[in-house]
Amino acid sequence: MLRKKIAFHLVTFICALALPASAQTQQDWDWVNKHFYDVLNELMPFDDYSLGYRSYRDLYTNELERSFFFNGDPFYQNLNATFRIADKVSVYDQMMELHRKKPTTTISEIKANLKIKEWQFSQSSCPAIKTQFEKFFRLSLEMMSSKERSDREAGVGTIALHPRIHSFNARITGGHLNLTITFGDHPFASWAEETFQALNSCAKKTNPIKK
């Protein structure tokens, strides 16, 4: 009898572990979606700088949001860069967890508890910032790639489902650039990934500024 009771409790415990956690409700999604972009704009601004970039992944919220921006002029040796990334858990998922834990918490209270990491670099602390800054201004914006042109002629279309959103903001000769890219193999997105890796490499050599 004792063995049967132990076996019963063991099976019950295993079944309990196998049960999924309560899923987010539509109201939870609606609440976070309502506030997410305003929060992201506040935590990871990327405009009003010489060159700024920010990205996040649509739907796949386990991928960390990140941003960086450059200010100054490398020819006057005053170029600097700020690099930010969500700390271990995406901003979106942090917001969801905090909201579900206490739904009456205001967005201002939730913002105060969100965790991101930040680094600030100069040309001396991270020489790659000058290299990447100059690379950006050598990019050219192709309105339609040769692949897309040939695909269209063949009657083939490509759709990116829930892509990583790449946003750029830059002061350029004679004006201002505001650009959003959703294809990861686009030259601008490739530059952003290369720059992220370069900044991340510099970040590994120093502690972040606490946020």
Short mmCIF file of N, CA and C in Angstrom, two decimals, residues 74-148:
data_model
loop_
_atom_site.label_atom_id
_atom_site.label_comp_id
_atom_site.label_asym_id
_atom_site.label_seq_id
_atom_site.Cartn_x
_atom_site.Cartn_y
_atom_site.Cartn_z
N PRO A 74 34.36 61.98 -36.90
CA PRO A 74 35.64 61.27 -36.72
C PRO A 74 36.84 62.09 -37.15
N PHE A 75 36.66 63.03 -38.07
CA PHE A 75 37.79 63.82 -38.55
C PHE A 75 38.28 64.81 -37.50
N TYR A 76 37.40 65.12 -36.52
CA TYR A 76 37.80 65.99 -35.43
C TYR A 76 38.09 65.20 -34.15
N GLN A 77 38.16 63.87 -34.30
CA GLN A 77 38.50 62.98 -33.19
C GLN A 77 37.52 63.07 -32.02
N ASN A 78 36.28 63.42 -32.29
CA ASN A 78 35.31 63.49 -31.21
C ASN A 78 34.14 62.53 -31.42
N LEU A 79 34.32 61.54 -32.29
CA LEU A 79 33.24 60.57 -32.53
C LEU A 79 33.07 59.68 -31.32
N ASN A 80 31.82 59.48 -30.93
CA ASN A 80 31.51 58.58 -29.82
C ASN A 80 30.28 57.75 -30.17
N ALA A 81 30.10 56.65 -29.48
CA ALA A 81 28.97 55.75 -29.76
C ALA A 81 28.38 55.24 -28.45
N THR A 82 27.08 55.06 -28.46
CA THR A 82 26.36 54.46 -27.33
C THR A 82 25.69 53.19 -27.81
N PHE A 83 25.85 52.13 -27.08
CA PHE A 83 25.35 50.80 -27.46
C PHE A 83 24.45 50.29 -26.33
N ARG A 84 23.23 49.88 -26.68
CA ARG A 84 22.28 49.38 -25.68
C ARG A 84 21.67 48.07 -26.14
N ILE A 85 21.41 47.19 -25.16
CA ILE A 85 20.77 45.91 -25.46
C ILE A 85 19.99 45.47 -24.23
N ALA A 86 18.86 44.82 -24.45
CA ALA A 86 18.07 44.30 -23.34
C ALA A 86 18.91 43.32 -22.53
N ASP A 87 18.74 43.34 -21.22
CA ASP A 87 19.57 42.53 -20.32
C ASP A 87 18.97 41.13 -20.14
N LYS A 88 19.47 40.18 -20.92
CA LYS A 88 19.15 38.75 -20.81
C LYS A 88 17.74 38.40 -21.28
N VAL A 89 16.76 39.22 -20.96
CA VAL A 89 15.37 39.00 -21.37
C VAL A 89 14.91 40.21 -22.16
N SER A 90 14.19 39.98 -23.24
CA SER A 90 13.76 41.10 -24.08
C SER A 90 12.91 42.09 -23.30
N VAL A 91 12.93 43.33 -23.73
CA VAL A 91 12.10 44.36 -23.10
C VAL A 91 10.64 43.95 -23.14
N TYR A 92 10.23 43.39 -24.28
CA TYR A 92 8.83 42.97 -24.43
C TYR A 92 8.46 41.93 -23.37
N ASP A 93 9.30 40.90 -23.23
CA ASP A 93 8.99 39.84 -22.26
C ASP A 93 9.10 40.33 -20.83
N GLN A 94 10.01 41.27 -20.57
CA GLN A 94 10.08 41.86 -19.23
C GLN A 94 8.78 42.58 -18.90
N MET A 95 8.29 43.35 -19.87
CA MET A 95 7.03 44.07 -19.67
C MET A 95 5.88 43.10 -19.41
N MET A 96 5.83 42.03 -20.20
CA MET A 96 4.76 41.05 -20.05
C MET A 96 4.82 40.40 -18.67
N GLU A 97 6.00 40.01 -18.24
CA GLU A 97 6.14 39.35 -16.94
C GLU A 97 5.73 40.27 -15.79
N LEU A 98 6.19 41.52 -15.84
CA LEU A 98 5.86 42.47 -14.78
C LEU A 98 4.37 42.79 -14.76
N HIS A 99 3.78 42.92 -15.95
CA HIS A 99 2.35 43.22 -16.03
C HIS A 99 1.51 42.07 -15.51
N ARG A 100 1.87 40.84 -15.88
CA ARG A 100 1.08 39.68 -15.46
C ARG A 100 1.24 39.42 -13.97
N LYS A 101 2.42 39.77 -13.43
CA LYS A 101 2.64 39.56 -12.01
C LYS A 101 1.73 40.47 -11.18
N LYS A 102 1.53 41.70 -11.68
CA LYS A 102 0.66 42.64 -10.99
C LYS A 102 -0.01 43.55 -12.02
N PRO A 103 -1.17 43.13 -12.54
CA PRO A 103 -1.83 43.87 -13.63
C PRO A 103 -2.17 45.31 -13.33
N THR A 104 -2.25 45.67 -12.05
CA THR A 104 -2.61 47.05 -11.72
C THR A 104 -1.40 47.99 -11.74
N THR A 105 -0.21 47.45 -11.94
CA THR A 105 1.00 48.27 -11.98
C THR A 105 0.95 49.21 -13.19
N THR A 106 1.30 50.45 -12.99
CA THR A 106 1.26 51.42 -14.09
C THR A 106 2.46 51.22 -15.01
N ILE A 107 2.36 51.75 -16.21
CA ILE A 107 3.46 51.63 -17.16
C ILE A 107 4.69 52.38 -16.64
N SER A 108 4.50 53.47 -15.93
CA SER A 108 5.64 54.22 -15.36
C SER A 108 6.39 53.37 -14.34
N GLU A 109 5.64 52.63 -13.52
CA GLU A 109 6.27 51.75 -12.53
C GLU A 109 7.00 50.59 -13.22
N ILE A 110 6.40 50.07 -14.28
CA ILE A 110 7.04 48.98 -15.01
C ILE A 110 8.31 49.46 -15.68
N LYS A 111 8.28 50.64 -16.29
CA LYS A 111 9.48 51.17 -16.97
C LYS A 111 10.65 51.27 -16.00
N ALA A 112 10.36 51.63 -14.77
CA ALA A 112 11.43 51.81 -13.77
C ALA A 112 12.12 50.48 -13.44
N ASN A 113 11.48 49.37 -13.76
CA ASN A 113 12.04 48.06 -13.42
C ASN A 113 12.56 47.29 -14.62
N LEU A 114 12.52 47.89 -15.78
CA LEU A 114 13.04 47.22 -16.97
C LEU A 114 14.56 47.30 -16.98
N LYS A 115 15.19 46.24 -17.46
CA LYS A 115 16.65 46.14 -17.40
C LYS A 115 17.26 46.11 -18.80
N ILE A 116 18.12 47.09 -19.06
CA ILE A 116 18.92 47.06 -20.29
C ILE A 116 20.36 47.35 -19.90
N LYS A 117 21.29 46.98 -20.78
CA LYS A 117 22.70 47.26 -20.55
C LYS A 117 23.16 48.32 -21.55
N GLU A 118 24.04 49.19 -21.09
CA GLU A 118 24.51 50.28 -21.94
C GLU A 118 26.02 50.42 -21.83
N TRP A 119 26.65 50.68 -22.98
CA TRP A 119 28.06 51.01 -23.03
C TRP A 119 28.23 52.31 -23.82
N GLN A 120 29.23 53.09 -23.47
CA GLN A 120 29.58 54.29 -24.23
C GLN A 120 31.03 54.18 -24.65
N PHE A 121 31.28 54.43 -25.94
CA PHE A 121 32.61 54.25 -26.49
C PHE A 121 33.11 55.53 -27.16
N SER A 122 34.41 55.74 -27.08
CA SER A 122 35.09 56.77 -27.85
C SER A 122 35.93 56.06 -28.91
N GLN A 123 36.56 56.83 -29.78
CA GLN A 123 37.42 56.21 -30.79
C GLN A 123 38.60 55.50 -30.14
N SER A 124 39.06 56.00 -29.01
CA SER A 124 40.20 55.36 -28.35
C SER A 124 39.79 54.07 -27.64
N SER A 125 38.59 54.04 -27.04
CA SER A 125 38.17 52.84 -26.32
C SER A 125 37.61 51.77 -27.25
N CYS A 126 37.16 52.18 -28.44
CA CYS A 126 36.63 51.22 -29.42
C CYS A 126 36.88 51.76 -30.82
N PRO A 127 38.08 51.53 -31.38
CA PRO A 127 38.43 52.07 -32.70
C PRO A 127 37.46 51.65 -33.81
N ALA A 128 36.72 50.54 -33.60
CA ALA A 128 35.81 50.05 -34.63
C ALA A 128 34.70 51.04 -34.93
N ILE A 129 34.40 51.96 -34.00
CA ILE A 129 33.28 52.86 -34.26
C ILE A 129 33.57 53.78 -35.44
N LYS A 130 34.82 54.21 -35.59
CA LYS A 130 35.16 55.05 -36.74
C LYS A 130 35.04 54.26 -38.03
N THR A 131 35.54 53.02 -38.01
CA THR A 131 35.49 52.16 -39.20
C THR A 131 34.05 51.95 -39.65
N GLN A 132 33.18 51.60 -38.70
CA GLN A 132 31.78 51.30 -39.05
C GLN A 132 31.02 52.56 -39.44
N PHE A 133 31.31 53.67 -38.79
CA PHE A 133 30.67 54.94 -39.12
C PHE A 133 30.98 55.30 -40.58
N GLU A 134 32.23 55.20 -40.94
CA GLU A 134 32.63 55.55 -42.31
C GLU A 134 32.07 54.56 -43.33
N LYS A 135 31.97 53.28 -42.94
CA LYS A 135 31.40 52.27 -43.85
C LYS A 135 29.95 52.59 -44.20
N PHE A 136 29.21 53.07 -43.20
CA PHE A 136 27.80 53.37 -43.44
C PHE A 136 27.64 54.39 -44.56
N PHE A 137 28.46 55.43 -44.53
CA PHE A 137 28.31 56.52 -45.50
C PHE A 137 28.90 56.18 -46.87
N ARG A 138 29.39 54.96 -47.01
CA ARG A 138 29.78 54.47 -48.32
C ARG A 138 28.75 53.51 -48.90
N LEU A 139 27.70 53.22 -48.10
CA LEU A 139 26.62 52.35 -48.60
C LEU A 139 25.79 53.09 -49.64
N SER A 140 25.21 52.33 -50.56
CA SER A 140 24.26 52.92 -51.51
C SER A 140 22.93 52.19 -51.35
N LEU A 141 21.87 52.94 -51.49
CA LEU A 141 20.53 52.39 -51.29
C LEU A 141 19.94 51.95 -52.62
N GLU A 142 19.89 50.65 -52.82
CA GLU A 142 19.31 50.09 -54.04
C GLU A 142 17.80 49.96 -53.87
N MET A 143 17.04 50.53 -54.78
CA MET A 143 15.58 50.53 -54.65
C MET A 143 14.99 49.14 -54.88
N MET A 144 15.63 48.36 -55.73
CA MET A 144 15.18 46.99 -55.98
C MET A 144 16.41 46.14 -56.33
N SER A 145 16.59 45.06 -55.60
CA SER A 145 17.76 44.21 -55.84
C SER A 145 17.59 43.47 -57.17
N SER A 146 18.71 43.01 -57.72
CA SER A 146 18.65 42.25 -58.97
C SER A 146 17.88 40.95 -58.77
N LYS A 147 17.99 40.36 -57.58
CA LYS A 147 17.25 39.13 -57.30
C LYS A 147 15.75 39.37 -57.30
N GLU A 148 15.32 40.45 -56.64
CA GLU A 148 13.89 40.76 -56.61
C GLU A 148 13.38 41.09 -58.01
#
